[in-house]
């Protein structure tokens, strides 16, 4: 149990330092919903999600009021829909019908997002996988709260370059399909390597097949708390710096543990994991880039940034695993551009480029995230960027992802406004040299030698 001392500290962190529980995510298995009849399948999905999640938002709000802990989002993740819809869906429009069902029931129960419009294709694609992927532009342009993720690589299987090439095209088509809203559909689409089964964060959440029928996963946050703690140890050596981050991460994780246990008990759903990710928001003082500045770099992207981020990520994990026995998901520092005011400032100052962001993803979660690029970027170029990021994840045995937004009709120097937690972003330049011959080869990049561990 959390003690009185921790409660007093928690109140101060909430009131002054932007501490919150970023999300309670209810994972729901849809395997028992499978039917070869599309109409019946959609009815089964709607009923299963509604019956399981109807009290989620109300319970989250009650916990928030009683404990005084902001719980920003309540979300649902479901079994990858490519697995669920394979028997019933014969064309992309059939899968899009399932997306509309997910959207409808998510709105009915009042959650912010529902994730799991997903396919796992790291080694190959079934016909159902391909149909779901082809349906993504249609699905994301006709729904509001559905999120999609595709896992195209892993350390164990290598990188499915056919899927990578296809996703370059799908990202571009999704941008075109949602161009009236500044290509917002791409903000709900993420491409993974080594995607975890228990991630509570969107847009990449899905309910893995290794999970129970239903589960509660909680994502904590607290960049502002870490930054405030580091302000008190300015000029101290690395040992003091690391200890400060570690102790702060412990406190933040304890808050998440309390919320997770309460939600689990009240909903009658098993507790899964706490995700320790430092998830920034556009709010001033709630920025991972500001933490890096406090560690000692003038702007994110300056020399030393990758080392500072590695230090931060490692100490957050060390502190978190002492606070909870069940740590999972992504559990790292997110470095999205549009959702982090400090990152936006670094881009506008010329300190942070796409290439430096890629280097930073070698040491943190979760990858090239919420980056707006020119709308005329070629789909092969997007595929090449995806391939680079997948390679980082595969070789380093870590989760990496890409969430790029080619904003149709806009170019470098312009800004795109997404609103809410998604924030705004400057359009970043992309390397113009071609990778067409590389991504058009087809086939699969083999798994690295260190994947053979049996």
mmCIF file of N, CA and C in Angstrom, residues 11 74 96-97 112 124 164-165 180 197 201 208 216 226 323 350 364 389 414 433-435:
data_model
loop_
_atom_site.group_PDB
_atom_site.id
_atom_site.type_symbol
_atom_site.label_atom_id
_atom_site.label_comp_id
_atom_site.label_asym_id
_atom_site.label_seq_id
_atom_site.Cartn_x
_atom_site.Cartn_y
_atom_site.Cartn_z
ATOM 1 N N UNK A 11 0.515 14.553 -3.833
ATOM 2 C CA UNK A 11 -0.300 15.760 -4.000
ATOM 3 C C UNK A 11 0.520 16.923 -4.544
ATOM 4 N N UNK A 74 -8.968 7.086 -20.629
ATOM 5 C CA UNK A 74 -9.440 5.721 -20.442
ATOM 6 C C UNK A 74 -9.561 5.124 -21.840
ATOM 7 N N UNK A 96 -13.091 -2.558 -42.887
ATOM 8 C CA UNK A 96 -13.484 -1.192 -42.519
ATOM 9 C C UNK A 96 -14.812 -1.188 -41.761
ATOM 10 N N UNK A 97 -15.671 -2.153 -42.063
ATOM 11 C CA UNK A 97 -16.928 -2.272 -41.328
ATOM 12 C C UNK A 97 -16.675 -2.608 -39.858
ATOM 13 N N UNK A 112 -11.458 7.327 -24.794
ATOM 14 C CA UNK A 112 -10.792 8.288 -25.676
ATOM 15 C C UNK A 112 -10.367 7.652 -26.993
ATOM 16 N N UNK A 124 5.641 -12.708 -42.415
ATOM 17 C CA UNK A 124 4.855 -12.900 -43.626
ATOM 18 C C UNK A 124 3.445 -12.382 -43.419
ATOM 19 N N UNK A 164 6.942 -3.541 -45.105
ATOM 20 C CA UNK A 164 7.501 -2.186 -44.970
ATOM 21 C C UNK A 164 7.172 -1.361 -46.212
ATOM 22 N N UNK A 165 7.395 -1.957 -47.393
ATOM 23 C CA UNK A 165 7.111 -1.238 -48.642
ATOM 24 C C UNK A 165 5.627 -0.888 -48.746
ATOM 25 N N UNK A 180 -8.234 16.667 -45.410
ATOM 26 C CA UNK A 180 -9.074 17.785 -44.984
ATOM 27 C C UNK A 180 -8.833 18.143 -43.520
ATOM 28 N N UNK A 197 2.868 -7.053 -26.335
ATOM 29 C CA UNK A 197 1.468 -7.482 -26.246
ATOM 30 C C UNK A 197 0.658 -6.690 -25.233
ATOM 31 N N UNK A 201 -0.436 2.389 -24.348
ATOM 32 C CA UNK A 201 -0.395 3.689 -25.017
ATOM 33 C C UNK A 201 -0.847 3.591 -26.472
ATOM 34 N N UNK A 208 -2.577 -8.548 -26.897
ATOM 35 C CA UNK A 208 -1.837 -9.665 -27.463
ATOM 36 C C UNK A 208 -2.479 -11.017 -27.204
ATOM 37 N N UNK A 216 -6.179 -5.171 -17.098
ATOM 38 C CA UNK A 216 -5.995 -3.733 -16.887
ATOM 39 C C UNK A 216 -4.506 -3.408 -16.975
ATOM 40 N N UNK A 226 10.068 14.739 -12.965
ATOM 41 C CA UNK A 226 11.505 14.478 -13.101
ATOM 42 C C UNK A 226 12.270 15.780 -13.289
ATOM 43 N N UNK A 323 9.438 -0.329 -7.855
ATOM 44 C CA UNK A 323 8.143 0.121 -7.333
ATOM 45 C C UNK A 323 7.005 -0.815 -7.694
ATOM 46 N N UNK A 350 16.627 24.750 -34.962
ATOM 47 C CA UNK A 350 17.581 24.109 -35.852
ATOM 48 C C UNK A 350 18.494 23.114 -35.167
ATOM 49 N N UNK A 364 16.000 4.760 -26.520
ATOM 50 C CA UNK A 364 14.764 5.039 -25.793
ATOM 51 C C UNK A 364 13.572 4.456 -26.527
ATOM 52 N N UNK A 389 14.216 2.477 -39.004
ATOM 53 C CA UNK A 389 13.795 2.402 -37.598
ATOM 54 C C UNK A 389 13.560 0.959 -37.168
ATOM 55 N N UNK A 414 6.307 25.293 -42.752
ATOM 56 C CA UNK A 414 4.927 25.461 -42.307
ATOM 57 C C UNK A 414 4.685 24.654 -41.030
ATOM 58 N N UNK A 433 17.386 12.129 -51.186
ATOM 59 C CA UNK A 433 18.033 11.115 -52.010
ATOM 60 C C UNK A 433 17.209 9.828 -52.008
ATOM 61 N N UNK A 434 17.241 9.113 -53.113
ATOM 62 C CA UNK A 434 16.322 7.991 -53.335
ATOM 63 C C UNK A 434 16.779 6.698 -52.653
ATOM 64 N N UNK A 435 15.792 5.939 -52.177
ATOM 65 C CA UNK A 435 16.040 4.574 -51.700
ATOM 66 C C UNK A 435 15.128 3.595 -52.444
#
